[in-house]
Amino acid sequence: MRKIAVIGAGQMGTGIAQTIAAHGMHVMLTDIDLATAEAGKGKIEKAVTKLVGRGKIEADAAEALLAKVTPIGEYAPMAEADLIIEAATEKEPIKQAIFESAGKVLAPTAIMASNTSSIPITRMANHSPDPERFIGLHFFNPVPVMGLIEVIPGLATAKDTTDRVTAFAEGLGKEVVLSQDEPGFVVNRILLPMINEAVFVLGQSTAGIEDIDKGARLGLNHPMGPLQLADFVGLDTCLDIINVLYRTTRDTKYRPAPLLVKYVEAGWLGRKTGRGFYDYSGDAPTPTR
Ligand code: CAA
């Protein structure tokens, strides 16, 4: 694959675009308008400038990487893409509208992929022009650092589509886990119940925020505790995913922790809003409870 398009210039979309460009492919980056797409490229520039400053990459490699990222304000140029990756917010109606609009310009042999964390691929494929060329391609945050991509074929996905996106994912230097199209796939099916349970533990005052995170960091050797990780992922995204698990399986073991719902209702969504289980306004994060 030579040319890729990424729809969604947020945390995930920019990380995906950065990783693709770092592996020598051209990437078009789009969002609700050109200004948002350009701001997304700005985030990539900030990330690679940091890497140059830390001696991780050379300045001319950073320049070459940035030259491969083209912000676009409309879908028409995506007709040239071999692969379109949707990385918009985890709301199904928004994703459906994207598949329908981007589907109008999808080239005859190109593939459309969704970076959804949990929404069924088979169901979303019906909003794309060709379910045989539709697949889940789930990246992990921070994308340039994390070594895994989940590949999730839907019921109608052709084997050739799975083979091509697997080769693409491996070409990004990632390992692939192939998952059936079941709620939460493999990783989030395991991760989200853990995060949700940590919020129950907090809500029941079994321990405070720092001790819960310390428990997972030191007792389980996790790089981040579950509440830190929830802030990192975004509490709204965590709630969206646990709700998908709950609603699709109707299994009460996935019911969202009431405190998670409250934080989201308060607009305390984690790092991106400056406050979640931790407050990020100072030099170092401080627990909010
Ligand atoms: N581009 C390239 N490299 C980057 C980067 C970027 N944007 N951001 C960070 N890095 C590199 C740094 O240069 C550094 O490299 P070296 O080790 O070679 O020095 C490395 O990543 C670590 O970065 P930091 O030193 O800044 O930070 P850290 O050591 O505290 O690690 C972390 C940060 C990698 C995020 C680590 O805390 C971690 O692994 N946390 C868990 C992350 C996780 O679980 N992610 C999955 C979330 S779930 C998900 O994404 C799926 C979903 O659907 C919800």
Tab-separated table of C-alpha atoms and ligand atoms in Angstrom:
chain	number	residue	atom	x	y	z
A	1	MET	CA	0.000	0.000	0.000
A	2	ARG	CA	1.343	3.438	-0.890
A	3	LYS	CA	-1.307	5.956	0.026
A	4	ILE	CA	-3.457	5.824	3.125
A	5	ALA	CA	-6.205	8.152	4.356
A	6	VAL	CA	-6.997	8.615	8.040
A	7	ILE	CA	-10.346	10.117	9.053
A	8	GLY	CA	-10.191	11.670	12.521
A	9	ALA	CA	-7.333	13.906	13.663
A	10	GLY	CA	-7.624	13.246	17.391
A	11	GLN	CA	-5.312	11.276	19.678
A	12	MET	CA	-5.658	8.009	17.745
A	13	GLY	CA	-5.882	9.408	14.202
A	14	THR	CA	-2.762	11.540	14.561
A	15	GLY	CA	-0.846	8.658	16.157
A	16	ILE	CA	-1.881	6.372	13.289
A	17	ALA	CA	-0.931	8.989	10.676
A	18	GLN	CA	2.449	9.587	12.354
A	19	THR	CA	3.209	5.866	12.394
A	20	ILE	CA	2.240	5.406	8.733
A	21	ALA	CA	4.381	8.373	7.631
A	22	ALA	CA	7.285	7.091	9.747
A	23	HIS	CA	7.116	3.906	7.667
A	24	GLY	CA	7.476	5.761	4.376
A	25	MET	CA	3.864	5.845	3.175
A	26	HIS	CA	1.896	8.938	2.213
A	27	VAL	CA	-1.011	9.738	4.480
A	28	MET	CA	-3.941	12.087	4.012
A	29	LEU	CA	-5.383	13.264	7.311
A	30	THR	CA	-8.891	14.612	7.559
A	31	ASP	CA	-11.474	15.651	10.148
A	32	ILE	CA	-14.629	17.793	10.253
A	33	ASP	CA	-12.808	20.598	8.415
A	34	LEU	CA	-9.387	21.526	7.052
A	35	ALA	CA	-8.450	23.595	10.125
A	36	THR	CA	-8.988	20.565	12.410
A	37	ALA	CA	-6.959	18.355	10.055
A	38	GLU	CA	-4.168	20.954	10.031
A	39	ALA	CA	-4.261	21.136	13.827
A	40	GLY	CA	-3.853	17.333	13.774
A	41	LYS	CA	-0.722	17.667	11.660
A	42	GLY	CA	0.434	20.262	14.215
A	43	LYS	CA	0.157	17.610	16.951
A	44	ILE	CA	2.287	15.227	14.875
A	45	GLU	CA	4.851	17.990	14.359
A	46	LYS	CA	4.981	18.561	18.116
A	47	ALA	CA	5.478	14.834	18.773
A	48	VAL	CA	8.281	14.419	16.231
A	49	THR	CA	9.988	17.647	17.354
A	50	LYS	CA	10.085	16.127	20.836
A	51	LEU	CA	11.644	12.962	19.408
A	52	VAL	CA	14.300	15.030	17.612
A	53	GLY	CA	15.009	16.920	20.853
A	54	ARG	CA	15.508	13.612	22.673
A	55	GLY	CA	17.835	12.342	19.950
A	56	LYS	CA	15.407	9.560	18.931
A	57	ILE	CA	15.255	10.602	15.267
A	58	GLU	CA	17.286	12.895	12.995
A	59	ALA	CA	15.918	16.314	12.029
A	60	ASP	CA	15.812	15.421	8.313
A	61	ALA	CA	13.912	12.178	9.075
A	62	ALA	CA	11.362	14.279	10.996
A	63	GLU	CA	11.085	16.643	8.048
A	64	ALA	CA	10.614	13.717	5.628
A	65	LEU	CA	7.962	12.244	7.921
A	66	LEU	CA	6.024	15.512	8.094
A	67	ALA	CA	6.240	15.971	4.313
A	68	LYS	CA	4.331	12.683	3.939
A	69	VAL	CA	1.327	13.934	5.954
A	70	THR	CA	-1.213	15.951	3.948
A	71	PRO	CA	-4.150	17.500	5.802
A	72	ILE	CA	-7.289	17.564	3.629
A	73	GLY	CA	-10.633	19.272	4.203
A	74	GLU	CA	-12.827	17.106	1.952
A	75	TYR	CA	-13.154	13.439	1.072
A	76	ALA	CA	-12.591	13.664	-2.733
A	77	PRO	CA	-8.757	13.232	-2.620
A	78	MET	CA	-9.250	9.944	-0.733
A	79	ALA	CA	-10.179	8.379	-4.102
A	80	GLU	CA	-6.406	7.880	-4.465
A	81	ALA	CA	-6.081	5.959	-1.201
A	82	ASP	CA	-5.405	2.207	-1.091
A	83	LEU	CA	-6.762	2.119	2.444
A	84	ILE	CA	-9.076	4.469	4.338
A	85	ILE	CA	-8.864	4.192	8.129
A	86	GLU	CA	-11.690	5.695	10.164
A	87	ALA	CA	-10.480	6.841	13.594
A	88	ALA	CA	-13.325	9.126	14.629
A	89	THR	CA	-15.064	9.273	17.970
A	90	GLU	CA	-16.530	6.004	19.357
A	91	LYS	CA	-20.123	6.915	18.424
A	92	GLU	CA	-21.786	4.576	15.942
A	93	PRO	CA	-23.980	7.148	14.082
A	94	ILE	CA	-20.911	9.344	13.457
A	95	LYS	CA	-18.951	6.376	12.129
A	96	GLN	CA	-21.872	5.266	9.917
A	97	ALA	CA	-22.105	8.742	8.367
A	98	ILE	CA	-18.353	8.669	7.679
A	99	PHE	CA	-18.523	5.248	5.988
A	100	GLU	CA	-21.384	6.433	3.811
A	101	SER	CA	-19.609	9.657	2.733
A	102	ALA	CA	-16.124	8.159	2.353
A	103	GLY	CA	-17.687	5.159	0.596
A	104	LYS	CA	-18.642	7.434	-2.294
A	105	VAL	CA	-14.951	8.008	-3.124
A	106	LEU	CA	-13.525	4.607	-2.120
A	107	ALA	CA	-11.504	3.266	-5.078
A	108	PRO	CA	-12.691	-0.076	-6.555
A	109	THR	CA	-9.936	-2.173	-4.943
A	110	ALA	CA	-9.326	-0.022	-1.863
A	111	ILE	CA	-10.109	-1.159	1.678
A	112	MET	CA	-12.090	0.674	4.334
A	113	ALA	CA	-11.093	-0.007	7.956
A	114	SER	CA	-12.401	1.147	11.299
A	115	ASN	CA	-10.255	1.746	14.351
A	116	THR	CA	-13.291	1.122	16.555
A	117	SER	CA	-12.471	-0.124	20.039
A	118	SER	CA	-15.585	-2.251	20.377
A	119	ILE	CA	-18.419	-1.617	17.903
A	120	PRO	CA	-19.303	-4.721	15.822
A	121	ILE	CA	-17.552	-4.706	12.448
A	122	THR	CA	-20.237	-6.804	10.720
A	123	ARG	CA	-22.893	-4.227	11.615
A	124	MET	CA	-20.816	-1.220	10.516
A	125	ALA	CA	-19.808	-2.946	7.259
A	126	ASN	CA	-23.389	-2.510	6.038
A	127	HIS	CA	-22.805	1.252	5.886
A	128	SER	CA	-19.783	0.833	3.603
A	129	PRO	CA	-20.057	0.286	-0.164
A	130	ASP	CA	-18.552	-3.228	-0.035
A	131	PRO	CA	-18.616	-5.300	3.189
A	132	GLU	CA	-16.043	-7.664	1.615
A	133	ARG	CA	-13.547	-4.786	1.704
A	134	PHE	CA	-14.452	-3.597	5.210
A	135	ILE	CA	-12.495	-4.621	8.325
A	136	GLY	CA	-11.561	-3.628	11.889
A	137	LEU	CA	-8.011	-2.387	12.419
A	138	HIS	CA	-7.618	-1.559	16.076
A	139	PHE	CA	-4.563	0.445	17.162
A	140	PHE	CA	-3.421	1.116	20.734
A	141	ASN	CA	-2.491	4.435	22.319
A	142	PRO	CA	0.187	5.821	21.983
A	143	VAL	CA	0.197	4.343	18.484
A	144	PRO	CA	3.862	5.059	17.596
A	145	VAL	CA	4.950	3.204	20.758
A	146	MET	CA	2.529	0.304	21.214
A	147	GLY	CA	3.483	-2.931	19.479
A	148	LEU	CA	0.038	-4.371	18.735
A	149	ILE	CA	-2.718	-4.029	16.164
A	150	GLU	CA	-5.898	-6.117	16.361
A	151	VAL	CA	-7.310	-7.190	12.991
A	152	ILE	CA	-11.031	-7.973	13.079
A	153	PRO	CA	-12.743	-9.355	9.978
A	154	GLY	CA	-16.534	-9.070	9.937
A	155	LEU	CA	-18.806	-11.840	8.721
A	156	ALA	CA	-18.595	-10.613	5.102
A	157	THR	CA	-14.921	-9.567	5.033
A	158	ALA	CA	-12.984	-11.274	2.216
A	159	LYS	CA	-9.834	-13.224	3.102
A	160	ASP	CA	-7.889	-11.057	0.660
A	161	THR	CA	-8.900	-7.973	2.708
A	162	THR	CA	-7.704	-9.608	5.948
A	163	ASP	CA	-4.423	-10.633	4.306
A	164	ARG	CA	-3.796	-7.167	2.887
A	165	VAL	CA	-4.437	-5.270	6.138
A	166	THR	CA	-2.397	-7.819	8.112
A	167	ALA	CA	0.548	-7.214	5.763
A	168	PHE	CA	-0.008	-3.453	6.133
A	169	ALA	CA	-0.056	-3.697	9.958
A	170	GLU	CA	3.104	-5.803	9.993
A	171	GLY	CA	4.707	-3.288	7.642
A	172	LEU	CA	4.227	-0.708	10.403
A	173	GLY	CA	6.454	-2.850	12.625
A	174	LYS	CA	3.528	-4.091	14.733
A	175	GLU	CA	2.479	-7.565	15.793
A	176	VAL	CA	-1.037	-8.620	14.828
A	177	VAL	CA	-3.691	-10.399	16.875
A	178	LEU	CA	-6.557	-11.715	14.771
A	179	SER	CA	-9.873	-11.454	16.609
A	180	GLN	CA	-13.350	-12.644	15.793
A	181	ASP	CA	-15.990	-9.914	15.629
A	182	GLU	CA	-17.139	-10.235	19.243
A	183	PRO	CA	-17.799	-7.260	21.578
A	184	GLY	CA	-14.558	-5.614	22.725
A	185	PHE	CA	-12.558	-7.982	20.506
A	186	VAL	CA	-9.672	-9.428	22.581
A	187	VAL	CA	-7.859	-6.641	24.394
A	188	ASN	CA	-10.701	-4.314	25.395
A	189	ARG	CA	-12.827	-7.295	26.436
A	190	ILE	CA	-10.142	-7.844	29.085
A	191	LEU	CA	-9.060	-4.245	29.755
A	192	LEU	CA	-12.388	-2.475	30.169
A	193	PRO	CA	-13.830	-4.788	32.835
A	194	MET	CA	-10.553	-4.213	34.737
A	195	ILE	CA	-10.819	-0.410	34.483
A	196	ASN	CA	-14.533	-0.527	35.344
A	197	GLU	CA	-13.818	-2.726	38.375
A	198	ALA	CA	-11.128	-0.285	39.532
A	199	VAL	CA	-13.772	2.466	39.503
A	200	PHE	CA	-16.096	0.234	41.579
A	201	VAL	CA	-13.201	-0.285	44.028
A	202	LEU	CA	-12.792	3.502	44.238
A	203	GLY	CA	-16.556	4.103	44.527
A	204	GLN	CA	-16.793	1.646	47.412
A	205	SER	CA	-13.852	3.410	49.152
A	206	THR	CA	-11.892	0.164	49.321
A	207	ALA	CA	-8.813	2.258	48.507
A	208	GLY	CA	-7.959	5.693	47.166
A	209	ILE	CA	-6.942	6.585	43.607
A	210	GLU	CA	-3.199	6.447	44.199
A	211	ASP	CA	-3.302	3.130	46.054
A	212	ILE	CA	-5.457	1.476	43.394
A	213	ASP	CA	-2.973	2.541	40.715
A	214	LYS	CA	0.018	1.653	42.862
A	215	GLY	CA	-1.493	-1.796	43.366
A	216	ALA	CA	-1.560	-2.484	39.632
A	217	ARG	CA	1.817	-0.857	38.935
A	218	LEU	CA	3.763	-2.607	41.676
A	219	GLY	CA	1.632	-5.680	42.263
A	220	LEU	CA	1.058	-6.547	38.610
A	221	ASN	CA	3.925	-4.702	36.889
A	222	HIS	CA	1.525	-2.698	34.705
A	223	PRO	CA	3.157	0.473	33.329
A	224	MET	CA	0.123	2.498	34.449
A	225	GLY	CA	-2.553	1.843	37.063
A	226	PRO	CA	-6.129	1.340	35.782
A	227	LEU	CA	-7.333	4.820	36.797
A	228	GLN	CA	-4.286	6.502	35.228
A	229	LEU	CA	-4.916	4.436	32.121
A	230	ALA	CA	-8.623	5.365	32.110
A	231	ASP	CA	-7.626	9.062	32.150
A	232	PHE	CA	-5.148	8.360	29.333
A	233	VAL	CA	-7.727	6.577	27.150
A	234	GLY	CA	-10.491	9.092	28.029
A	235	LEU	CA	-13.279	8.338	30.493
A	236	ASP	CA	-15.935	8.934	27.825
A	237	THR	CA	-14.278	6.342	25.582
A	238	CYS	CA	-14.046	3.905	28.515
A	239	LEU	CA	-17.753	4.396	29.222
A	240	ASP	CA	-18.644	3.993	25.539
A	241	ILE	CA	-16.741	0.690	25.367
A	242	ILE	CA	-18.103	-0.796	28.600
A	243	ASN	CA	-21.604	0.216	27.445
A	244	VAL	CA	-21.077	-1.604	24.125
A	245	LEU	CA	-20.040	-4.724	26.095
A	246	TYR	CA	-23.038	-4.343	28.416
A	247	ARG	CA	-25.624	-3.660	25.719
A	248	THR	CA	-24.453	-6.250	23.200
A	249	THR	CA	-24.031	-9.108	25.668
A	250	ARG	CA	-26.727	-7.990	28.171
A	251	ASP	CA	-24.440	-9.499	30.794
A	252	THR	CA	-24.632	-7.481	34.025
A	253	LYS	CA	-20.967	-8.150	34.754
A	254	TYR	CA	-20.298	-5.318	32.275
A	255	ARG	CA	-22.616	-2.734	33.933
A	256	PRO	CA	-20.755	0.595	34.098
A	257	ALA	CA	-19.548	1.720	37.524
A	258	PRO	CA	-21.840	4.582	38.691
A	259	LEU	CA	-18.808	6.743	39.511
A	260	LEU	CA	-17.518	6.386	35.936
A	261	VAL	CA	-20.887	7.595	34.629
A	262	LYS	CA	-20.776	10.542	37.077
A	263	TYR	CA	-17.288	11.629	36.018
A	264	VAL	CA	-18.335	11.572	32.367
A	265	GLU	CA	-21.509	13.533	33.187
A	266	ALA	CA	-19.340	16.104	34.967
A	267	GLY	CA	-17.189	16.472	31.863
A	268	TRP	CA	-14.165	15.108	33.750
A	269	LEU	CA	-12.918	13.006	30.871
A	270	GLY	CA	-9.266	12.532	31.809
A	271	ARG	CA	-6.095	14.042	30.394
A	272	LYS	CA	-7.784	15.620	27.410
A	273	THR	CA	-9.980	17.853	29.613
A	274	GLY	CA	-7.295	18.431	32.257
A	275	ARG	CA	-9.231	16.479	34.894
A	276	GLY	CA	-10.328	12.905	35.378
A	277	PHE	CA	-9.332	10.738	38.302
A	278	TYR	CA	-6.263	12.995	38.384
A	279	ASP	CA	-5.947	16.754	37.976
A	280	TYR	CA	-3.459	17.649	35.236
A	281	SER	CA	-3.300	21.416	35.776
A	282	GLY	CA	-0.076	21.373	37.805
A	283	ASP	CA	3.418	20.074	37.085
A	284	ALA	CA	2.524	16.522	38.114
A	285	PRO	CA	-0.901	14.818	38.110
A	286	THR	CA	-2.615	14.911	41.522
A	287	PRO	CA	-5.462	12.583	42.582
A	288	THR	CA	-8.887	14.249	42.764
A	289	ARG	CA	-10.279	12.130	45.630
B	1	CAA	N1	5.989	8.985	18.916
B	1	CAA	C1	7.068	8.179	19.015
B	1	CAA	N2	7.571	7.754	20.202
B	1	CAA	C2	6.952	8.162	21.324
B	1	CAA	C3	5.807	8.988	21.294
B	1	CAA	C4	5.334	9.388	20.030
B	1	CAA	N3	4.221	10.154	19.873
B	1	CAA	N4	5.409	9.208	22.594
B	1	CAA	C5	6.293	8.541	23.395
B	1	CAA	N5	7.218	7.925	22.627
B	1	CAA	C6	8.334	7.088	23.083
B	1	CAA	C7	9.356	7.878	23.874
B	1	CAA	O1	10.305	8.486	23.015
B	1	CAA	C8	9.990	6.804	24.739
B	1	CAA	O2	10.950	6.096	23.960
B	1	CAA	P1	12.226	5.373	24.644
B	1	CAA	O3	11.672	4.312	25.553
B	1	CAA	O4	12.976	4.816	23.478
B	1	CAA	O5	12.935	6.463	25.394
B	1	CAA	C9	8.814	5.860	25.024
B	1	CAA	O6	7.841	6.126	24.028
B	1	CAA	C10	8.214	6.056	26.391
B	1	CAA	O7	7.787	7.398	26.511
B	1	CAA	P2	7.986	8.281	27.806
B	1	CAA	O8	9.371	8.072	28.384
B	1	CAA	O9	7.568	9.674	27.473
B	1	CAA	O10	6.912	7.775	28.844
B	1	CAA	P3	6.833	6.484	29.769
B	1	CAA	O11	8.078	5.711	29.846
B	1	CAA	O12	6.192	6.969	30.992
B	1	CAA	O13	5.785	5.571	28.962
B	1	CAA	C11	3.719	4.939	28.046
B	1	CAA	C12	4.572	6.083	28.541
B	1	CAA	C13	4.358	4.291	26.808
B	1	CAA	C14	2.393	5.560	27.620
B	1	CAA	C15	3.569	3.855	29.181
B	1	CAA	O14	3.157	4.467	30.367
B	1	CAA	C16	2.574	2.779	28.823
B	1	CAA	O15	2.907	1.829	28.108
B	1	CAA	N6	1.332	2.904	29.337
B	1	CAA	C17	0.257	1.979	29.030
B	1	CAA	C18	-0.317	2.328	27.687
B	1	CAA	C19	-1.455	1.435	27.314
B	1	CAA	O16	-1.856	0.503	28.007
B	1	CAA	N7	-2.017	1.722	26.142
B	1	CAA	C20	-3.165	1.011	25.668
B	1	CAA	C21	-4.372	1.794	26.007
B	1	CAA	S1	-5.821	0.951	25.516
B	1	CAA	C22	-6.035	1.381	23.933
B	1	CAA	O17	-5.359	2.201	23.360
B	1	CAA	C23	-7.115	0.663	23.242
B	1	CAA	C24	-8.459	1.188	23.362
B	1	CAA	O18	-9.219	0.980	22.444
B	1	CAA	C25	-8.964	1.837	24.579
